[in-house]
Amino acid sequence: METLAPLVDRFGRPHDYLRVSLTDRCGFRCRYCMPDEGVEWTPQDQLMTTDEILHLCRLFVRLGIKRIRLTGGEPTLRRDYMDIVHELSGLVPVQITTNGTTLVRDALALADAGLAGVNVSCDSLQRDRFADITQRDALPEVMAGIAAAQSAGLMVKVNAVVIRGFNDDEVGDFVRFAVERGIEVRFIEFMPFLGNNWKADSVVPAREIRESAHRAAALTPLPGTPSDVATDFAVEGSRAVVGFISSVTESFCSGCNRIRLTAEGKVKTCLFLPPRTSLRDLLRQGADESDIVQSIRDDLSTKWEGHPSMKSWTQRDNLSMVQIGG
Ligand code: SAM
Ligand code: SF4
Ligand code: SF4
């Protein structure tokens, strides 16, 4: 496979991590992600096809992408998602972010397909709260899914968005859960997106989450790399790890190595910047590979150094998270 010059933005940041949204559909309606009025699902023919996804991912790998995360919406709703995992895993490590509802069914097949890891979103360990935030009474299913993924030998991380007055009293419970299961739990600061009921005072700063976690267990910092989104700590006396993702209060844009493709195939250079060129359209128009590559480089050259302060975020014209793919 012929390699191409790697993707580097104008601030010298190499971009070697691709996140691909497979669909904007989802069976959950998490209040911090899906606008209350719902979103208009992208019509099927507007989504990238399996071939388009594979074609573009192969091209990105030639451009130096070293790992791929499949996300959404709920990526496991696509009937072809297992084939995509299988095909892409032959190229680079592939991970998936999921609400966990299909893991009981699919964990073994995912392990066979070569999946490198699964992040499961779970924001409360209390059934009523879980149902309240996701608007689906699915905690038992998700817990069984996490267990199935572990039994299948997959590397599992649990993502919990911490929201003031909703689940900020569960940090210690999540740390104990990480210890019991021997897995990593990552606490994520609540970020603003279109229609997600975000308020500055709903954000629990990572510093405060860390303090709560420290009260629950002795934590030892683990070494990281500049592109890590989470600051990880080992929980002493266990195999568990807890991580803190402080996108709002302690941003980590200086090490950003991430580029995204929306489910419609548009390049998104940052979570908080509008989508740019539709690579799907370029493919459907029969564009030359060199034009597609140039378009990706041009889009990347518009990426900013980092996101502005929280106040101005709310005024920004962005998609909802379910449309972006976290
Ligand atoms: N449906 C899958 C899931 O829930 O894992 C994948 C898509 S979801 C958009 C990806 C990640 O984004 C999830 O871990 C979710 O918790 C996170 N997320 C969604 N909205 C968020 C917000 N407002 N702030 C922080 N994280 C958010
Ligand atoms: Fe769906 Fe994931 Fe968004 Fe929840 S966070 S609504 S599961 S896409
Ligand atoms: Fe990268 Fe944008 Fe996230 Fe900053 S806010 S780390 S630039 S994706």
Coordinates of C-alpha atoms and ligand atoms in Angstrom, one line a residue, residues 26 28-30 32-34 72-74 99 322, ligand 2:
C26 CA -29.6 5.9 18.2
F28 CA -31.2 6.0 23.4
R29 CA -32.1 9.7 23.9
C30 CA -29.4 10.8 26.4
Y32 CA -26.8 15.5 27.3
C33 CA -26.4 14.3 23.7
M34 CA -29.8 14.2 21.8
G72 CA -22.2 7.5 16.1
G73 CA -25.1 7.8 17.0
E74 CA -25.1 4.2 17.9
N99 CA -24.1 2.4 24.4
V322 CA -25.5 12.5 18.4
Ligands
SF4_2 FE1 -27.2 7.6 21.8 FE2 -24.7 7.6 22.6 FE3 -25.9 9.9 22.3 FE4 -26.7 8.4 24.3 S1 -24.6 9.3 24.1 S2 -28.1 9.4 22.8 S3 -26.4 6.4 23.4 S4 -25.4 8.5 20.7

